[in-house]
Amino acid sequence: MTSFDSSPTLSAWRILLALAVAFVLLATTGWTTIRQQRGPGEPRQTALASWAHGRIGDRALPDPASPARTIAAFFASIGPKRGASLADAHPLVVGNLDGAPVTLRYRANRLALARALAAERGRVEDPRLSATGRHEALRRVHRFTSLMRTGRQILAFDPSGPGRTAEVLGDLDRARRVSVIVPGVDTNLLTFQKTHRKYSAPAGMAESLYAAERRAAPGSPTAVIAWADYTAPVGVGIDAAMGRLASAGAVRLVDMTTALPGTSRVSLFCHSYGSVLCGVAAPRLSARVTDVAVAGSPGMRVESAAELSTRARVWAMRDADDWIQDVPNLAVGGVGHGTDPVTPEFGARLLSAAGATGHTGYFEPGTDSLDNFAAIGVGSYHSLTCASADRACRRGISGAEGL
C-alpha cells in the first residue's frame, strides 16, 4: 500500500474487515454495488473506436486484445515507416500495445502525453471548472510535463480516469535482466512520482533500484520498469481488502511480462497490495519470470508459496516497524488476502529488510531491502542477506550457498 506512512490501529482493521464481510454479503444479495473510479473523460475509449475503423494500406488493424506475438508479427510485417505513421495517428493505442516495438511505444506515448497536456491546459482555463477541478487539472499538467521530460521512456500511458502509466529505465531491448516494480494502493498518474519521500512512489522506487543494480553488477545490461499500469485501490477501503482489482491488474501484468522483447530474465518486486496482484498473477507467469519478491505484504491470496503454482522463486521481507504486520491475515468471503508471506509456514525465502523504516521504506538507499532487491534483479544470489543468520534463503540456488 504505497502511500501510507502511519499505522492504522489493529482494532480499526478488525472493524474494517467486519464491515467488509457485511459489504460482501450485501453485494452478493444484490443490495449494493461497488462504485467505479472515474476521472476526467475516457480518451482511450475514443482512441480505440478510431483504431477499430483504421487501416494501413488495404489491411485492417489488429484487435488490440490480440496476443503479443500477433501484434509483434503485424508490426514486423508493415515495417518501421508504417509503424511510425500508426503511432502518430493512434498514439493512445500503439503506446499501450503489448508486442509493439518498445521504441515505437515510447514515441506514441510522448505524442499521447502532448495531447493530454494540451487538453489539461485547456481545462485549467475553463471558467466552469470548480476550484477542486482546477487544482487537479494543474497537478495533471505538472505530471504530464514531467513525464515528457527528455530521456524518459514511457512504456504505457492512459489519462482516462485516475490514469495509468509505466516507465522504463535502461535499454529494454538489450537487457539480459529486467526488474518490474508492482506498487500498491493509491497508485495513479498523480502519485506516480513524488518530490517529498520520492522513494515511496513508483518512479522513485525504480530510480533507486536501477542505481543499486548498476552498482551491484556494473557490466550487466539491466532494465527496470516502474509498472503503475493497473487500477489500484484508493486508500484502506473495501477494494484494498478484496482481490477484484488485483485480478484485473494480474491480467495486465502477465500480458506485459510475456510481451517483453528478447529473452531477458524477469524479476517482480511487489509492494503491499502489489503483492496481492503478483500472487494472483503467479500461476500464469511465463517461465522467463524467475523471481517474485514481496515486501510489506498483506498476503498473496493463498495459504502457502506452493499454492502460487509458479516455477519462480518466492521471496518475502518485512521491516520491524511496518504497520502491515498488525493487519489480520484472514480470508473470509473473499475479504482478506490469506497467510502472511513472512511466516515460516508460508514457505517463502525470507530476506532481511534491515534499515528500512515503516511501510514505504523498502526502496530507500542504504537498506538491506534495496540491496537484496538489487541482488535478485541482477542474479547475484550469493550476496543476499537472509532474514536469519543461517543462509536459509539461498538454499537450493546453484552457486548461491556457502559463498
GROMACS .gro file of C-alpha atoms in nm:
model
  403
    1MET     CA    1   0.000   0.000   0.000
    2THR     CA    2   0.225   0.260  -0.142
    3SER     CA    3   0.138   0.593   0.015
    4PHE     CA    4   0.064   0.517   0.379
    5ASP     CA    5   0.312   0.613   0.649
    6SER     CA    6   0.124   0.588   0.974
    7SER     CA    7  -0.016   0.269   1.128
    8PRO     CA    8  -0.390   0.215   1.143
    9THR     CA    9  -0.472   0.058   1.477
   10LEU     CA   10  -0.536  -0.314   1.492
   11SER     CA   11  -0.892  -0.253   1.612
   12ALA     CA   12  -0.958  -0.027   1.314
   13TRP     CA   13  -0.852  -0.303   1.078
   14ARG     CA   14  -1.073  -0.554   1.258
   15ILE     CA   15  -1.365  -0.315   1.223
   16LEU     CA   16  -1.279  -0.271   0.853
   17LEU     CA   17  -1.275  -0.645   0.797
   18ALA     CA   18  -1.604  -0.689   0.977
   19LEU     CA   19  -1.759  -0.417   0.766
   20ALA     CA   20  -1.606  -0.570   0.456
   21VAL     CA   21  -1.765  -0.907   0.529
   22ALA     CA   22  -2.100  -0.733   0.571
   23PHE     CA   23  -2.040  -0.548   0.246
   24VAL     CA   24  -1.974  -0.874   0.062
   25LEU     CA   25  -2.295  -1.024   0.197
   26LEU     CA   26  -2.490  -0.720   0.083
   27ALA     CA   27  -2.323  -0.723  -0.257
   28THR     CA   28  -2.391  -1.091  -0.318
   29THR     CA   29  -2.759  -1.039  -0.244
   30GLY     CA   30  -2.780  -0.750  -0.485
   31TRP     CA   31  -2.835  -0.476  -0.228
   32THR     CA   32  -2.536  -0.267  -0.324
   33THR     CA   33  -2.263  -0.230  -0.582
   34ILE     CA   34  -1.901  -0.118  -0.587
   35ARG     CA   35  -1.865   0.233  -0.720
   36GLN     CA   36  -1.627   0.260  -1.015
   37GLN     CA   37  -1.335   0.503  -1.003
   38ARG     CA   38  -1.375   0.775  -1.260
   39GLY     CA   39  -1.177   1.077  -1.370
   40PRO     CA   40  -1.192   1.346  -1.638
   41GLY     CA   41  -1.310   1.174  -1.953
   42GLU     CA   42  -1.228   0.842  -2.117
   43PRO     CA   43  -0.998   0.935  -2.408
   44ARG     CA   44  -0.873   0.579  -2.456
   45GLN     CA   45  -1.222   0.458  -2.549
   46THR     CA   46  -1.237   0.723  -2.820
   47ALA     CA   47  -0.891   0.618  -2.940
   48LEU     CA   48  -0.991   0.250  -2.956
   49ALA     CA   49  -1.301   0.335  -3.158
   50SER     CA   50  -1.086   0.524  -3.410
   51TRP     CA   51  -0.837   0.235  -3.427
   52ALA     CA   52  -1.118  -0.014  -3.496
   53HIS     CA   53  -1.202   0.173  -3.818
   54GLY     CA   54  -0.844   0.238  -3.922
   55ARG     CA   55  -0.641   0.068  -4.195
   56ILE     CA   56  -0.282   0.051  -4.312
   57GLY     CA   57  -0.294   0.031  -4.690
   58ASP     CA   58  -0.566  -0.224  -4.759
   59ARG     CA   59  -0.517  -0.408  -4.429
   60ALA     CA   60  -0.736  -0.381  -4.122
   61LEU     CA   61  -0.558  -0.304  -3.795
   62PRO     CA   62  -0.525  -0.589  -3.543
   63ASP     CA   63  -0.751  -0.620  -3.241
   64PRO     CA   64  -0.565  -0.451  -2.951
   65ALA     CA   65  -0.662  -0.751  -2.737
   66SER     CA   66  -0.469  -0.987  -2.966
   67PRO     CA   67  -0.179  -1.188  -2.817
   68ALA     CA   68   0.154  -1.004  -2.811
   69ARG     CA   69   0.300  -1.238  -3.074
   70THR     CA   70   0.019  -1.138  -3.315
   71ILE     CA   71   0.085  -0.768  -3.254
   72ALA     CA   72   0.461  -0.819  -3.294
   73ALA     CA   73   0.413  -1.005  -3.623
   74PHE     CA   74   0.186  -0.730  -3.754
   75PHE     CA   75   0.438  -0.452  -3.686
   76ALA     CA   76   0.721  -0.662  -3.829
   77SER     CA   77   0.520  -0.708  -4.149
   78ILE     CA   78   0.443  -0.339  -4.208
   79GLY     CA   79   0.795  -0.207  -4.135
   80PRO     CA   80   0.923   0.088  -3.929
   81LYS     CA   81   0.791   0.368  -4.153
   82ARG     CA   82   0.431   0.248  -4.149
   83GLY     CA   83   0.462   0.165  -3.780
   84ALA     CA   84   0.563   0.522  -3.709
   85SER     CA   85   0.267   0.654  -3.907
   86LEU     CA   86   0.032   0.438  -3.697
   87ALA     CA   87   0.195   0.566  -3.378
   88ASP     CA   88   0.141   0.923  -3.495
   89ALA     CA   89  -0.222   0.861  -3.592
   90HIS     CA   90  -0.321   0.641  -3.294
   91PRO     CA   91  -0.078   0.719  -3.008
   92LEU     CA   92  -0.305   0.613  -2.721
   93VAL     CA   93  -0.348   0.270  -2.880
   94VAL     CA   94   0.003   0.200  -3.010
   95GLY     CA   95   0.159   0.328  -2.688
   96ASN     CA   96  -0.021   0.058  -2.490
   97LEU     CA   97   0.008  -0.236  -2.732
   98ASP     CA   98   0.196  -0.529  -2.579
   99GLY     CA   99   0.402  -0.673  -2.863
  100ALA     CA  100   0.461  -0.343  -3.045
  101PRO     CA  101   0.830  -0.238  -3.062
  102VAL     CA  102   0.917  -0.060  -2.737
  103THR     CA  103   1.082   0.237  -2.912
  104LEU     CA  104   0.760   0.284  -3.109
  105ARG     CA  105   0.562   0.277  -2.785
  106TYR     CA  106   0.790   0.544  -2.637
  107ARG     CA  107   0.726   0.761  -2.945
  108ALA     CA  108   0.350   0.705  -2.930
  109ASN     CA  109   0.328   0.781  -2.559
  110ARG     CA  110   0.522   1.105  -2.599
  111LEU     CA  111   0.261   1.212  -2.855
  112ALA     CA  112  -0.024   1.096  -2.632
  113LEU     CA  113   0.123   1.290  -2.341
  114ALA     CA  114   0.149   1.604  -2.555
  115ARG     CA  115  -0.219   1.577  -2.648
  116ALA     CA  116  -0.322   1.508  -2.289
  117LEU     CA  117  -0.116   1.805  -2.173
  118ALA     CA  118  -0.287   2.036  -2.422
  119ALA     CA  119  -0.628   1.911  -2.308
  120GLU     CA  120  -0.547   1.970  -1.940
  121ARG     CA  121  -0.417   2.319  -2.010
  122GLY     CA  122  -0.750   2.389  -2.177
  123ARG     CA  123  -0.934   2.260  -1.869
  124VAL     CA  124  -0.731   2.487  -1.641
  125GLU     CA  125  -0.859   2.787  -1.837
  126ASP     CA  126  -1.223   2.668  -1.833
  127PRO     CA  127  -1.421   2.910  -1.611
  128ARG     CA  128  -1.683   2.640  -1.547
  129LEU     CA  129  -1.431   2.424  -1.360
  130SER     CA  130  -1.454   2.418  -0.981
  131ALA     CA  131  -1.156   2.516  -0.766
  132THR     CA  132  -1.100   2.150  -0.684
  133GLY     CA  133  -1.122   2.055  -1.050
  134ARG     CA  134  -0.877   2.329  -1.147
  135HIS     CA  135  -0.632   2.216  -0.881
  136GLU     CA  136  -0.643   1.858  -1.012
  137ALA     CA  137  -0.603   1.979  -1.371
  138LEU     CA  138  -0.295   2.178  -1.268
  139ARG     CA  139  -0.149   1.871  -1.099
  140ARG     CA  140  -0.205   1.670  -1.415
  141VAL     CA  141  -0.038   1.944  -1.622
  142HIS     CA  142   0.268   1.920  -1.398
  143ARG     CA  143   0.269   1.540  -1.413
  144PHE     CA  144   0.238   1.523  -1.793
  145THR     CA  145   0.509   1.786  -1.833
  146SER     CA  146   0.741   1.582  -1.614
  147LEU     CA  147   0.670   1.255  -1.796
  148MET     CA  148   0.758   1.428  -2.124
  149ARG     CA  149   1.099   1.533  -1.998
  150THR     CA  150   1.380   1.446  -2.243
  151GLY     CA  151   1.515   1.096  -2.193
  152ARG     CA  152   1.212   0.946  -2.016
  153GLN     CA  153   1.088   0.621  -2.171
  154ILE     CA  154   0.714   0.580  -2.115
  155LEU     CA  155   0.604   0.223  -2.189
  156ALA     CA  156   0.235   0.277  -2.112
  157PHE     CA  157   0.014   0.581  -2.067
  158ASP     CA  158  -0.360   0.622  -2.028
  159PRO     CA  159  -0.500   0.950  -1.891
  160SER     CA  160  -0.851   0.806  -1.851
  161GLY     CA  161  -0.997   0.816  -1.501
  162PRO     CA  162  -0.726   0.824  -1.231
  163GLY     CA  163  -0.475   0.734  -1.503
  164ARG     CA  164  -0.214   0.462  -1.553
  165THR     CA  165   0.146   0.464  -1.669
  166ALA     CA  166   0.469   0.263  -1.682
  167GLU     CA  167   0.825   0.385  -1.727
  168VAL     CA  168   1.144   0.207  -1.832
  169LEU     CA  169   1.492   0.281  -1.701
  170GLY     CA  170   1.766   0.126  -1.913
  171ASP     CA  171   1.766  -0.041  -2.256
  172LEU     CA  172   1.476  -0.285  -2.259
  173ASP     CA  173   1.571  -0.428  -2.599
  174ARG     CA  174   1.924  -0.522  -2.489
  175ALA     CA  175   1.870  -0.602  -2.122
  176ARG     CA  176   1.956  -0.953  -2.007
  177ARG     CA  177   1.767  -0.900  -1.681
  178VAL     CA  178   1.454  -0.692  -1.629
  179SER     CA  179   1.311  -0.589  -1.292
  180VAL     CA  180   0.945  -0.491  -1.264
  181ILE     CA  181   0.817  -0.290  -0.967
  182VAL     CA  182   0.449  -0.350  -0.886
  183PRO     CA  183   0.326  -0.083  -0.638
  184GLY     CA  184   0.022  -0.082  -0.410
  185VAL     CA  185  -0.277   0.131  -0.318
  186ASP     CA  186  -0.322   0.494  -0.416
  187THR     CA  187  -0.110   0.445  -0.726
  188ASN     CA  188  -0.221   0.655  -1.021
  189LEU     CA  189  -0.083   0.919  -1.258
  190LEU     CA  190  -0.068   1.188  -0.991
  191THR     CA  191   0.113   0.968  -0.737
  192PHE     CA  192   0.348   0.801  -0.987
  193GLN     CA  193   0.632   1.022  -0.865
  194LYS     CA  194   0.689   1.247  -0.566
  195THR     CA  195   0.933   1.519  -0.472
  196HIS     CA  196   0.899   1.459  -0.098
  197ARG     CA  197   0.965   1.096   0.000
  198LYS     CA  198   1.048   1.015  -0.361
  199TYR     CA  199   1.138   0.651  -0.294
  200SER     CA  200   0.784   0.574  -0.177
  201ALA     CA  201   0.645   0.635  -0.529
  202PRO     CA  202   0.689   0.403  -0.831
  203ALA     CA  203   0.920   0.633  -1.029
  204GLY     CA  204   1.148   0.684  -0.729
  205MET     CA  205   1.144   0.313  -0.645
  206ALA     CA  206   1.259   0.234  -0.998
  207GLU     CA  207   1.528   0.503  -0.992
  208SER     CA  208   1.664   0.368  -0.663
  209LEU     CA  209   1.657   0.003  -0.776
  210TYR     CA  210   1.818   0.077  -1.112
  211ALA     CA  211   2.105   0.263  -0.945
  212ALA     CA  212   2.151  -0.022  -0.693
  213GLU     CA  213   2.156  -0.282  -0.972
  214ARG     CA  214   2.418  -0.088  -1.163
  215ARG     CA  215   2.633  -0.076  -0.851
  216ALA     CA  216   2.582  -0.448  -0.789
  217ALA     CA  217   2.666  -0.552  -1.147
  218PRO     CA  218   2.824  -0.262  -1.340
  219GLY     CA  219   2.880  -0.459  -1.660
  220SER     CA  220   2.542  -0.633  -1.670
  221PRO     CA  221   2.279  -0.493  -1.910
  222THR     CA  222   1.970  -0.444  -1.694
  223ALA     CA  223   1.643  -0.253  -1.713
  224VAL     CA  224   1.386  -0.159  -1.451
  225ILE     CA  225   1.016  -0.095  -1.515
  226ALA     CA  226   0.807   0.119  -1.280
  227TRP     CA  227   0.478  -0.053  -1.358
  228ALA     CA  228   0.177   0.151  -1.248
  229ASP     CA  229  -0.033   0.025  -1.538
  230TYR     CA  230  -0.329  -0.106  -1.338
  231THR     CA  231  -0.617   0.044  -1.146
  232ALA     CA  232  -0.510   0.032  -0.780
  233PRO     CA  233  -0.736   0.060  -0.474
  234VAL     CA  234  -0.789   0.403  -0.324
  235GLY     CA  235  -0.700   0.409   0.046
  236VAL     CA  236  -0.758   0.139   0.304
  237GLY     CA  237  -1.110   0.055   0.193
  238ILE     CA  238  -1.309  -0.236   0.063
  239ASP     CA  239  -1.112  -0.261  -0.262
  240ALA     CA  240  -0.786  -0.292  -0.066
  241ALA     CA  241  -0.933  -0.577   0.139
  242MET     CA  242  -1.051  -0.771  -0.167
  243GLY     CA  243  -0.891  -0.916  -0.479
  244ARG     CA  244  -1.108  -0.769  -0.756
  245LEU     CA  245  -0.862  -0.502  -0.869
  246ALA     CA  246  -0.569  -0.741  -0.820
  247SER     CA  247  -0.734  -0.990  -1.055
  248ALA     CA  248  -0.782  -0.728  -1.326
  249GLY     CA  249  -0.428  -0.599  -1.279
  250ALA     CA  250  -0.283  -0.952  -1.289
  251VAL     CA  251  -0.407  -0.996  -1.645
  252ARG     CA  252  -0.222  -0.681  -1.749
  253LEU     CA  253   0.095  -0.781  -1.564
  254VAL     CA  254   0.104  -1.128  -1.722
  255ASP     CA  255   0.050  -0.979  -2.069
  256MET     CA  256   0.322  -0.719  -2.019
  257THR     CA  257   0.588  -0.958  -1.889
  258THR     CA  258   0.509  -1.210  -2.162
  259ALA     CA  259   0.548  -0.943  -2.431
  260LEU     CA  260   0.887  -0.806  -2.320
  261PRO     CA  261   1.140  -0.810  -2.604
  262GLY     CA  262   1.423  -1.062  -2.627
  263THR     CA  263   1.486  -1.345  -2.383
  264SER     CA  264   1.564  -1.148  -2.068
  265ARG     CA  265   1.501  -1.299  -1.728
  266VAL     CA  266   1.241  -1.110  -1.529
  267SER     CA  267   1.208  -1.042  -1.155
  268LEU     CA  268   0.897  -0.893  -0.993
  269PHE     CA  269   0.922  -0.667  -0.687
  270CYS     CA  270   0.576  -0.635  -0.540
  271HIS     CA  271   0.498  -0.388  -0.262
  272SER     CA  272   0.197  -0.419  -0.031
  273TYR     CA  273  -0.124  -0.453  -0.239
  274GLY     CA  274   0.105  -0.507  -0.537
  275SER     CA  275   0.196  -0.840  -0.374
  276VAL     CA  276  -0.172  -0.937  -0.382
  277LEU     CA  277  -0.169  -0.871  -0.756
  278CYS     CA  278   0.154  -1.071  -0.800
  279GLY     CA  279   0.002  -1.361  -0.607
  280VAL     CA  280  -0.299  -1.370  -0.838
  281ALA     CA  281  -0.073  -1.346  -1.145
  282ALA     CA  282   0.176  -1.610  -1.029
  283PRO     CA  283   0.020  -1.924  -1.182
  284ARG     CA  284   0.008  -1.761  -1.528
  285LEU     CA  285   0.353  -1.602  -1.533
  286SER     CA  286   0.579  -1.712  -1.817
  287ALA     CA  287   0.889  -1.917  -1.745
  288ARG     CA  288   1.107  -1.610  -1.802
  289VAL     CA  289   0.986  -1.475  -1.465
  290THR     CA  290   1.241  -1.632  -1.231
  291ASP     CA  291   1.177  -1.443  -0.906
  292VAL     CA  292   0.883  -1.286  -0.724
  293ALA     CA  293   0.982  -1.077  -0.420
  294VAL     CA  294   0.719  -0.921  -0.190
  295ALA     CA  295   0.767  -0.651   0.071
  296GLY     CA  296   0.517  -0.530   0.331
  297SER     CA  297   0.263  -0.781   0.203
  298PRO     CA  298  -0.090  -0.820   0.343
  299GLY     CA  299  -0.098  -1.166   0.177
  300MET     CA  300  -0.093  -1.318  -0.170
  301ARG     CA  301  -0.443  -1.474  -0.162
  302VAL     CA  302  -0.303  -1.820  -0.091
  303GLU     CA  303  -0.210  -2.012   0.222
  304SER     CA  304   0.141  -2.110   0.109
  305ALA     CA  305   0.402  -2.032  -0.155
  306ALA     CA  306   0.341  -2.375  -0.306
  307GLU     CA  307  -0.019  -2.274  -0.382
  308LEU     CA  308   0.109  -1.996  -0.608
  309SER     CA  309   0.184  -2.271  -0.862
  310THR     CA  310   0.479  -2.087  -1.010
  311ARG     CA  311   0.828  -2.201  -1.102
  312ALA     CA  312   0.962  -1.863  -0.989
  313ARG     CA  313   1.143  -1.836  -0.656
  314VAL     CA  314   0.926  -1.660  -0.398
  315TRP     CA  315   1.092  -1.413  -0.159
  316ALA     CA  316   0.940  -1.212   0.126
  317MET     CA  317   1.052  -0.940   0.367
  318ARG     CA  318   0.905  -0.701   0.620
  319ASP     CA  319   1.079  -0.443   0.832
  320ALA     CA  320   1.035  -0.440   1.207
  321ASP     CA  321   0.804  -0.136   1.229
  322ASP     CA  322   0.587  -0.186   0.921
  323TRP     CA  323   0.226  -0.143   1.033
  324ILE     CA  324   0.111  -0.409   0.787
  325GLN     CA  325   0.207  -0.668   1.050
  326ASP     CA  326  -0.096  -0.554   1.254
  327VAL     CA  327  -0.340  -0.639   0.977
  328PRO     CA  328  -0.519  -0.969   1.048
  329ASN     CA  329  -0.430  -1.227   0.783
  330LEU     CA  330  -0.779  -1.357   0.722
  331ALA     CA  331  -0.967  -1.480   0.417
  332VAL     CA  332  -1.343  -1.465   0.471
  333GLY     CA  333  -1.596  -1.444   0.190
  334GLY     CA  334  -1.339  -1.301  -0.049
  335VAL     CA  335  -1.222  -1.044   0.206
  336GLY     CA  336  -0.860  -1.060   0.323
  337HIS     CA  337  -0.556  -1.199   0.146
  338GLY     CA  338  -0.454  -1.513   0.331
  339THR     CA  339  -0.139  -1.620   0.513
  340ASP     CA  340   0.132  -1.367   0.596
  341PRO     CA  341   0.418  -1.437   0.348
  342VAL     CA  342   0.688  -1.378   0.613
  343THR     CA  343   0.562  -1.656   0.840
  344PRO     CA  344   0.768  -1.978   0.822
  345GLU     CA  345   0.462  -2.186   0.733
  346PHE     CA  346   0.406  -1.985   0.415
  347GLY     CA  347   0.733  -2.119   0.273
  348ALA     CA  348   0.885  -1.811   0.106
  349ARG     CA  349   1.259  -1.738   0.117
  350LEU     CA  350   1.289  -1.476   0.390
  351LEU     CA  351   1.512  -1.173   0.333
  352SER     CA  352   1.646  -0.903   0.562
  353ALA     CA  353   1.488  -0.559   0.544
  354ALA     CA  354   1.725  -0.403   0.797
  355GLY     CA  355   1.747  -0.027   0.765
  356ALA     CA  356   1.403   0.012   0.610
  357THR     CA  357   1.157   0.219   0.811
  358GLY     CA  358   0.779   0.195   0.808
  359HIS     CA  359   0.561   0.064   0.529
  360THR     CA  360   0.713   0.265   0.246
  361GLY     CA  361   1.087   0.249   0.315
  362TYR     CA  362   1.190  -0.065   0.129
  363PHE     CA  363   1.348   0.114  -0.169
  364GLU     CA  364   1.544   0.369   0.036
  365PRO     CA  365   1.918   0.369  -0.049
  366GLY     CA  366   2.135   0.212   0.220
  367THR     CA  367   1.880  -0.050   0.329
  368ASP     CA  368   1.918  -0.428   0.322
  369SER     CA  369   1.584  -0.442   0.145
  370LEU     CA  370   1.708  -0.240  -0.154
  371ASP     CA  371   2.039  -0.426  -0.168
  372ASN     CA  372   1.853  -0.758  -0.163
  373PHE     CA  373   1.620  -0.646  -0.440
  374ALA     CA  374   1.919  -0.542  -0.650
  375ALA     CA  375   2.096  -0.874  -0.589
  376ILE     CA  376   1.789  -1.064  -0.707
  377GLY     CA  377   1.747  -0.831  -1.004
  378VAL     CA  378   2.098  -0.899  -1.134
  379GLY     CA  379   2.106  -1.267  -1.031
  380SER     CA  380   2.370  -1.219  -0.761
  381TYR     CA  381   2.208  -1.459  -0.516
  382HIS     CA  382   2.530  -1.524  -0.324
  383SER     CA  383   2.525  -1.165  -0.196
  384LEU     CA  384   2.175  -1.179  -0.047
  385THR     CA  385   2.125  -1.111   0.322
  386CYS     CA  386   1.876  -1.357   0.467
  387ALA     CA  387   1.637  -1.266   0.747
  388SER     CA  388   1.819  -1.515   0.971
  389ALA     CA  389   2.189  -1.590   1.005
  390ASP     CA  390   2.175  -1.944   0.863
  391ARG     CA  391   2.164  -1.853   0.491
  392ALA     CA  392   1.839  -2.047   0.457
  393CYS     CA  393   1.701  -1.811   0.195
  394ARG     CA  394   1.975  -1.914  -0.051
  395ARG     CA  395   1.919  -2.287  -0.010
  396GLY     CA  396   1.885  -2.480  -0.335
  397ILE     CA  397   2.005  -2.198  -0.563
  398SER     CA  398   2.302  -2.309  -0.769
  399GLY     CA  399   2.618  -2.118  -0.673
  400ALA     CA  400   2.446  -1.914  -0.404
  401GLU     CA  401   2.523  -2.116  -0.093
  402GLY     CA  402   2.838  -2.113   0.113
  403LEU     CA  403   2.981  -1.801  -0.053
   0.00000   0.00000   0.00000
